[in-house]
């Protein structure tokens, strides 16, 4: 079986959200629904050296994340109806709307909080499987202006990017589901489980509706 996956280069990402917007446009998603999200992870401190100077440990970087189409997906393992399935030929994880009952078990068990319930049906990134079937790459990969995203057979990506890792903060521990994601780190990147930083755009990640401007 081929396992398709994503590569993300954090050193190239500027947090422009082009990948997210391209996905929303391609899938015709509502304002409060997104299959790919950008995490702004920031932290650090300032220390007064007592001589008029300061030492700082401030850092910031962006993480573009979607469904990782895990090798051992928790959503598939826990779905009570079998609606969440993993394609045996491509490794793509997708939900069958004809079988889904909208119970939200997939959303609650995914360590990456990927699936969302829309109109009583589970929806998520399907790696643009229609484009993949047509010999194209996922729309987010083609849309990135900085070429921070790549896609392909995960084993080929591992050969192409030998220094890549499978997790950085604020993403979940990859040992839980073996995600099909590789990440090129930047100097600011922190390891999974880091507590020195925080997601500084949590309201955006939670997709809270914008307030009405009066």
PDB file of C-alpha atoms in Angstrom:
ATOM      1  CA  UNK A   1       0.000   0.000   0.000  1.00  0.00           C
ATOM      2  CA  UNK A   2       1.153   3.512  -0.787  1.00  0.00           C
ATOM      3  CA  UNK A   3       0.856   5.918   2.138  1.00  0.00           C
ATOM      4  CA  UNK A   4       0.583   9.484   0.943  1.00  0.00           C
ATOM      5  CA  UNK A   5       1.632  12.232   3.324  1.00  0.00           C
ATOM      6  CA  UNK A   6       2.555  15.884   3.716  1.00  0.00           C
ATOM      7  CA  UNK A   7       5.867  17.657   4.279  1.00  0.00           C
ATOM      8  CA  UNK A   8       5.869  21.061   5.972  1.00  0.00           C
ATOM      9  CA  UNK A   9       8.905  23.364   6.115  1.00  0.00           C
ATOM     10  CA  UNK A  10       8.551  25.664   9.117  1.00  0.00           C
ATOM     11  CA  UNK A  11      11.596  27.672   8.048  1.00  0.00           C
ATOM     12  CA  UNK A  12       9.770  28.744   4.888  1.00  0.00           C
ATOM     13  CA  UNK A  13       6.288  29.365   6.324  1.00  0.00           C
ATOM     14  CA  UNK A  14       5.383  33.022   6.932  1.00  0.00           C
ATOM     15  CA  UNK A  15       1.907  32.287   8.265  1.00  0.00           C
ATOM     16  CA  UNK A  16       0.211  33.942   5.271  1.00  0.00           C
ATOM     17  CA  UNK A  17      -2.773  31.522   5.352  1.00  0.00           C
ATOM     18  CA  UNK A  18      -2.768  31.044   1.557  1.00  0.00           C
ATOM     19  CA  UNK A  19      -2.916  27.253   2.025  1.00  0.00           C
ATOM     20  CA  UNK A  20      -5.876  27.595   4.358  1.00  0.00           C
ATOM     21  CA  UNK A  21      -7.755  29.961   2.042  1.00  0.00           C
ATOM     22  CA  UNK A  22      -7.076  27.809  -1.027  1.00  0.00           C
ATOM     23  CA  UNK A  23      -8.499  24.796   0.806  1.00  0.00           C
ATOM     24  CA  UNK A  24     -11.577  26.716   1.955  1.00  0.00           C
ATOM     25  CA  UNK A  25     -12.178  27.958  -1.585  1.00  0.00           C
ATOM     26  CA  UNK A  26     -11.644  24.546  -3.181  1.00  0.00           C
ATOM     27  CA  UNK A  27     -13.980  22.822  -0.709  1.00  0.00           C
ATOM     28  CA  UNK A  28     -16.440  25.743  -0.544  1.00  0.00           C
ATOM     29  CA  UNK A  29     -16.210  25.878   3.248  1.00  0.00           C
ATOM     30  CA  UNK A  30     -18.110  28.276   5.472  1.00  0.00           C
ATOM     31  CA  UNK A  31     -16.429  31.006   7.513  1.00  0.00           C
ATOM     32  CA  UNK A  32     -16.342  28.861  10.638  1.00  0.00           C
ATOM     33  CA  UNK A  33     -15.037  25.671   8.985  1.00  0.00           C
ATOM     34  CA  UNK A  34     -11.429  24.970   7.983  1.00  0.00           C
ATOM     35  CA  UNK A  35      -9.693  21.737   7.030  1.00  0.00           C
ATOM     36  CA  UNK A  36      -6.204  23.294   7.229  1.00  0.00           C
ATOM     37  CA  UNK A  37      -5.234  25.695   9.999  1.00  0.00           C
ATOM     38  CA  UNK A  38      -2.221  27.838  10.872  1.00  0.00           C
ATOM     39  CA  UNK A  39      -0.934  27.788  14.440  1.00  0.00           C
ATOM     40  CA  UNK A  40       1.054  30.833  15.597  1.00  0.00           C
ATOM     41  CA  UNK A  41       3.291  29.419  18.333  1.00  0.00           C
ATOM     42  CA  UNK A  42       5.095  32.034  20.414  1.00  0.00           C
ATOM     43  CA  UNK A  43       6.894  32.336  23.725  1.00  0.00           C
ATOM     44  CA  UNK A  44      10.009  33.373  25.585  1.00  0.00           C
ATOM     45  CA  UNK A  45      10.943  35.954  28.178  1.00  0.00           C
ATOM     46  CA  UNK A  46      13.115  38.989  28.913  1.00  0.00           C
ATOM     47  CA  UNK A  47      15.713  39.147  31.682  1.00  0.00           C
ATOM     48  CA  UNK A  48      16.995  42.390  33.194  1.00  0.00           C
ATOM     49  CA  UNK A  49      20.764  42.004  33.475  1.00  0.00           C
ATOM     50  CA  UNK A  50      20.961  44.891  35.949  1.00  0.00           C
ATOM     51  CA  UNK A  51      23.384  46.888  33.846  1.00  0.00           C
ATOM     52  CA  UNK A  52      20.936  48.568  31.524  1.00  0.00           C
ATOM     53  CA  UNK A  53      20.782  45.620  29.147  1.00  0.00           C
ATOM     54  CA  UNK A  54      18.287  42.810  28.696  1.00  0.00           C
ATOM     55  CA  UNK A  55      18.611  39.218  27.525  1.00  0.00           C
ATOM     56  CA  UNK A  56      15.691  37.743  25.620  1.00  0.00           C
ATOM     57  CA  UNK A  57      14.599  34.237  24.707  1.00  0.00           C
ATOM     58  CA  UNK A  58      11.608  35.269  22.585  1.00  0.00           C
ATOM     59  CA  UNK A  59      10.605  32.999  19.712  1.00  0.00           C
ATOM     60  CA  UNK A  60       7.779  32.645  17.210  1.00  0.00           C
ATOM     61  CA  UNK A  61       6.973  30.355  14.318  1.00  0.00           C
ATOM     62  CA  UNK A  62       4.004  29.101  12.322  1.00  0.00           C
ATOM     63  CA  UNK A  63       2.692  25.568  11.821  1.00  0.00           C
ATOM     64  CA  UNK A  64       0.417  24.697   8.899  1.00  0.00           C
ATOM     65  CA  UNK A  65      -1.600  21.633   9.860  1.00  0.00           C
ATOM     66  CA  UNK A  66      -4.400  19.532   8.387  1.00  0.00           C
ATOM     67  CA  UNK A  67      -5.380  15.888   8.699  1.00  0.00           C
ATOM     68  CA  UNK A  68      -2.225  13.788   8.944  1.00  0.00           C
ATOM     69  CA  UNK A  69      -3.840  10.648   7.466  1.00  0.00           C
ATOM     70  CA  UNK A  70      -2.192   8.659  10.232  1.00  0.00           C
ATOM     71  CA  UNK A  71      -0.925   5.114   9.885  1.00  0.00           C
ATOM     72  CA  UNK A  72      -2.937   4.258  13.024  1.00  0.00           C
ATOM     73  CA  UNK A  73      -5.774   6.798  12.942  1.00  0.00           C
ATOM     74  CA  UNK A  74      -7.704   7.122  16.187  1.00  0.00           C
ATOM     75  CA  UNK A  75     -10.746   8.388  14.301  1.00  0.00           C
ATOM     76  CA  UNK A  76     -10.976   5.159  12.289  1.00  0.00           C
ATOM     77  CA  UNK A  77     -10.339   2.939  15.307  1.00  0.00           C
ATOM     78  CA  UNK A  78     -13.048   4.606  17.384  1.00  0.00           C
ATOM     79  CA  UNK A  79     -15.778   5.384  14.835  1.00  0.00           C
ATOM     80  CA  UNK A  80     -18.818   3.343  15.996  1.00  0.00           C
ATOM     81  CA  UNK A  81     -20.372   3.010  12.533  1.00  0.00           C
ATOM     82  CA  UNK A  82     -17.320   2.469  10.329  1.00  0.00           C
ATOM     83  CA  UNK A  83     -17.942   5.759   8.535  1.00  0.00           C
ATOM     84  CA  UNK A  84     -14.344   6.863   9.032  1.00  0.00           C
ATOM     85  CA  UNK A  85     -12.205   4.739   6.738  1.00  0.00           C
ATOM     86  CA  UNK A  86      -8.596   4.482   5.569  1.00  0.00           C
ATOM     87  CA  UNK A  87      -8.142   3.852   1.849  1.00  0.00           C
ATOM     88  CA  UNK A  88      -6.026   0.693   1.401  1.00  0.00           C
ATOM     89  CA  UNK A  89      -4.399   2.005  -1.788  1.00  0.00           C
ATOM     90  CA  UNK A  90      -3.488   5.565  -0.818  1.00  0.00           C
ATOM     91  CA  UNK A  91      -3.662   5.646   2.982  1.00  0.00           C
ATOM     92  CA  UNK A  92      -6.053   8.601   2.769  1.00  0.00           C
ATOM     93  CA  UNK A  93      -8.447   8.793   5.727  1.00  0.00           C
ATOM     94  CA  UNK A  94     -11.953   9.903   4.799  1.00  0.00           C
ATOM     95  CA  UNK A  95     -15.505   9.862   6.133  1.00  0.00           C
ATOM     96  CA  UNK A  96     -18.452   8.260   4.353  1.00  0.00           C
ATOM     97  CA  UNK A  97     -21.401  10.668   4.753  1.00  0.00           C
ATOM     98  CA  UNK A  98     -23.861   7.881   4.013  1.00  0.00           C
ATOM     99  CA  UNK A  99     -22.711   5.985   7.093  1.00  0.00           C
ATOM    100  CA  UNK A 100     -21.770   8.867   9.428  1.00  0.00           C
ATOM    101  CA  UNK A 101     -24.307   9.660  12.163  1.00  0.00           C
ATOM    102  CA  UNK A 102     -22.572  12.845  13.331  1.00  0.00           C
ATOM    103  CA  UNK A 103     -21.863  11.541  16.832  1.00  0.00           C
ATOM    104  CA  UNK A 104     -18.515  13.356  17.046  1.00  0.00           C
ATOM    105  CA  UNK A 105     -16.514  10.389  18.317  1.00  0.00           C
ATOM    106  CA  UNK A 106     -13.888  10.969  15.626  1.00  0.00           C
ATOM    107  CA  UNK A 107     -13.493  14.601  16.640  1.00  0.00           C
ATOM    108  CA  UNK A 108     -13.213  13.709  20.325  1.00  0.00           C
ATOM    109  CA  UNK A 109     -10.624  10.959  19.856  1.00  0.00           C
ATOM    110  CA  UNK A 110      -8.350  12.582  17.268  1.00  0.00           C
ATOM    111  CA  UNK A 111      -5.308  13.954  19.155  1.00  0.00           C
ATOM    112  CA  UNK A 112      -4.977  16.657  16.488  1.00  0.00           C
ATOM    113  CA  UNK A 113      -8.668  17.711  16.751  1.00  0.00           C
ATOM    114  CA  UNK A 114      -9.025  17.434  12.979  1.00  0.00           C
ATOM    115  CA  UNK A 115     -12.573  16.198  12.208  1.00  0.00           C
ATOM    116  CA  UNK A 116     -15.397  18.721  12.530  1.00  0.00           C
ATOM    117  CA  UNK A 117     -19.135  18.105  12.621  1.00  0.00           C
ATOM    118  CA  UNK A 118     -20.973  20.106   9.962  1.00  0.00           C
ATOM    119  CA  UNK A 119     -24.720  19.661   9.534  1.00  0.00           C
ATOM    120  CA  UNK A 120     -24.579  16.443  11.580  1.00  0.00           C
ATOM    121  CA  UNK A 121     -21.848  14.903   9.427  1.00  0.00           C
ATOM    122  CA  UNK A 122     -18.119  14.500  10.085  1.00  0.00           C
ATOM    123  CA  UNK A 123     -15.937  16.417   7.658  1.00  0.00           C
ATOM    124  CA  UNK A 124     -12.176  16.839   7.341  1.00  0.00           C
ATOM    125  CA  UNK A 125      -9.273  17.111   4.934  1.00  0.00           C
ATOM    126  CA  UNK A 126      -9.419  14.248   2.421  1.00  0.00           C
ATOM    127  CA  UNK A 127      -6.049  15.171   0.907  1.00  0.00           C
ATOM    128  CA  UNK A 128      -7.940  16.432  -2.153  1.00  0.00           C
ATOM    129  CA  UNK A 129      -8.437  12.835  -3.230  1.00  0.00           C
ATOM    130  CA  UNK A 130     -10.247  13.917  -6.397  1.00  0.00           C
ATOM    131  CA  UNK A 131      -7.185  15.925  -7.434  1.00  0.00           C
ATOM    132  CA  UNK A 132      -4.857  13.099  -6.417  1.00  0.00           C
ATOM    133  CA  UNK A 133      -6.881  10.667  -8.536  1.00  0.00           C
ATOM    134  CA  UNK A 134      -6.443  13.046 -11.457  1.00  0.00           C
ATOM    135  CA  UNK A 135      -2.664  13.101 -10.995  1.00  0.00           C
ATOM    136  CA  UNK A 136      -2.584  16.473  -9.224  1.00  0.00           C
ATOM    137  CA  UNK A 137      -1.298  17.515  -5.823  1.00  0.00           C
ATOM    138  CA  UNK A 138      -3.523  18.729  -2.968  1.00  0.00           C
ATOM    139  CA  UNK A 139      -4.602  22.336  -3.507  1.00  0.00           C
ATOM    140  CA  UNK A 140      -2.829  23.591  -0.365  1.00  0.00           C
ATOM    141  CA  UNK A 141       0.515  22.329  -1.675  1.00  0.00           C
ATOM    142  CA  UNK A 142       0.126  23.973  -5.073  1.00  0.00           C
ATOM    143  CA  UNK A 143      -1.134  27.223  -3.534  1.00  0.00           C
ATOM    144  CA  UNK A 144       1.709  27.891  -1.077  1.00  0.00           C
ATOM    145  CA  UNK A 145       3.688  30.889  -2.424  1.00  0.00           C
ATOM    146  CA  UNK A 146       6.775  30.015  -0.352  1.00  0.00           C
ATOM    147  CA  UNK A 147       6.727  26.301  -1.283  1.00  0.00           C
ATOM    148  CA  UNK A 148       6.574  25.416   2.410  1.00  0.00           C
ATOM    149  CA  UNK A 149       4.375  22.393   1.656  1.00  0.00           C
ATOM    150  CA  UNK A 150       5.137  19.224  -0.261  1.00  0.00           C
ATOM    151  CA  UNK A 151       3.221  16.004  -0.771  1.00  0.00           C
ATOM    152  CA  UNK A 152       3.777  12.449  -1.963  1.00  0.00           C
ATOM    153  CA  UNK A 153       4.559   8.901  -0.889  1.00  0.00           C
ATOM    154  CA  UNK A 154       5.636   9.266   2.739  1.00  0.00           C
ATOM    155  CA  UNK A 155       8.606   6.943   2.242  1.00  0.00           C
ATOM    156  CA  UNK A 156       9.802   9.007  -0.708  1.00  0.00           C
ATOM    157  CA  UNK A 157       9.370  12.177   1.332  1.00  0.00           C
ATOM    158  CA  UNK A 158      11.509  10.667   4.096  1.00  0.00           C
ATOM    159  CA  UNK A 159      14.275  10.093   1.546  1.00  0.00           C
ATOM    160  CA  UNK A 160      13.842  13.578   0.091  1.00  0.00           C
ATOM    161  CA  UNK A 161      13.869  15.267   3.520  1.00  0.00           C
ATOM    162  CA  UNK A 162      16.121  13.087   5.729  1.00  0.00           C
ATOM    163  CA  UNK A 163      16.373  15.658   8.529  1.00  0.00           C
ATOM    164  CA  UNK A 164      12.617  16.099   8.926  1.00  0.00           C
ATOM    165  CA  UNK A 165      10.823  15.179  12.168  1.00  0.00           C
ATOM    166  CA  UNK A 166       7.280  13.945  12.742  1.00  0.00           C
ATOM    167  CA  UNK A 167       6.214  16.474  15.351  1.00  0.00           C
ATOM    168  CA  UNK A 168       6.866  19.893  16.872  1.00  0.00           C
ATOM    169  CA  UNK A 169       4.955  22.026  19.372  1.00  0.00           C
ATOM    170  CA  UNK A 170       2.057  22.649  19.538  1.00  0.00           C
ATOM    171  CA  UNK A 171       1.144  19.435  17.684  1.00  0.00           C
ATOM    172  CA  UNK A 172       0.219  16.224  19.491  1.00  0.00           C
ATOM    173  CA  UNK A 173       2.649  13.446  20.355  1.00  0.00           C
ATOM    174  CA  UNK A 174       3.151  11.529  17.080  1.00  0.00           C
ATOM    175  CA  UNK A 175       3.575   8.215  18.912  1.00  0.00           C
ATOM    176  CA  UNK A 176      -0.193   8.156  19.496  1.00  0.00           C
ATOM    177  CA  UNK A 177      -1.234   7.670  15.850  1.00  0.00           C
ATOM    178  CA  UNK A 178       1.919   7.677  13.650  1.00  0.00           C
ATOM    179  CA  UNK A 179       0.957  10.672  11.491  1.00  0.00           C
ATOM    180  CA  UNK A 180       1.906  10.779   7.809  1.00  0.00           C
ATOM    181  CA  UNK A 181       3.596  14.146   8.221  1.00  0.00           C
ATOM    182  CA  UNK A 182       7.204  15.281   8.025  1.00  0.00           C
ATOM    183  CA  UNK A 183       8.353  18.646   9.318  1.00  0.00           C
ATOM    184  CA  UNK A 184      11.426  20.630   8.429  1.00  0.00           C
ATOM    185  CA  UNK A 185      12.318  22.562  11.561  1.00  0.00           C
ATOM    186  CA  UNK A 186      13.469  26.154  11.931  1.00  0.00           C
ATOM    187  CA  UNK A 187      15.811  27.378  14.715  1.00  0.00           C
ATOM    188  CA  UNK A 188      12.831  28.572  16.780  1.00  0.00           C
ATOM    189  CA  UNK A 189      10.981  25.233  16.742  1.00  0.00           C
ATOM    190  CA  UNK A 190      10.223  23.547  20.050  1.00  0.00           C
ATOM    191  CA  UNK A 191       9.735  19.849  20.668  1.00  0.00           C
ATOM    192  CA  UNK A 192       6.333  18.246  21.179  1.00  0.00           C
ATOM    193  CA  UNK A 193       5.155  18.839  24.737  1.00  0.00           C
ATOM    194  CA  UNK A 194       6.928  22.199  25.081  1.00  0.00           C
ATOM    195  CA  UNK A 195       5.473  24.407  27.817  1.00  0.00           C
ATOM    196  CA  UNK A 196       7.491  27.574  27.219  1.00  0.00           C
ATOM    197  CA  UNK A 197       5.235  28.802  24.424  1.00  0.00           C
ATOM    198  CA  UNK A 198       1.567  29.142  23.589  1.00  0.00           C
ATOM    199  CA  UNK A 199      -0.745  29.221  20.592  1.00  0.00           C
ATOM    200  CA  UNK A 200      -1.310  32.946  20.200  1.00  0.00           C
ATOM    201  CA  UNK A 201      -4.244  32.687  17.794  1.00  0.00           C
ATOM    202  CA  UNK A 202      -6.446  30.219  19.660  1.00  0.00           C
ATOM    203  CA  UNK A 203      -9.674  32.036  18.800  1.00  0.00           C
ATOM    204  CA  UNK A 204      -8.804  31.733  15.131  1.00  0.00           C
ATOM    205  CA  UNK A 205      -8.005  28.034  15.560  1.00  0.00           C
ATOM    206  CA  UNK A 206     -11.329  27.540  17.331  1.00  0.00           C
ATOM    207  CA  UNK A 207     -12.983  29.384  14.405  1.00  0.00           C
ATOM    208  CA  UNK A 208     -15.005  31.727  16.581  1.00  0.00           C
ATOM    209  CA  UNK A 209     -17.257  33.893  14.371  1.00  0.00           C
ATOM    210  CA  UNK A 210     -15.971  37.417  13.860  1.00  0.00           C
ATOM    211  CA  UNK A 211     -17.899  39.971  15.912  1.00  0.00           C
ATOM    212  CA  UNK A 212     -20.172  42.327  14.062  1.00  0.00           C
ATOM    213  CA  UNK A 213     -18.655  45.773  13.614  1.00  0.00           C
ATOM    214  CA  UNK A 214     -21.220  48.448  14.432  1.00  0.00           C
TER     215      UNK A 214
END
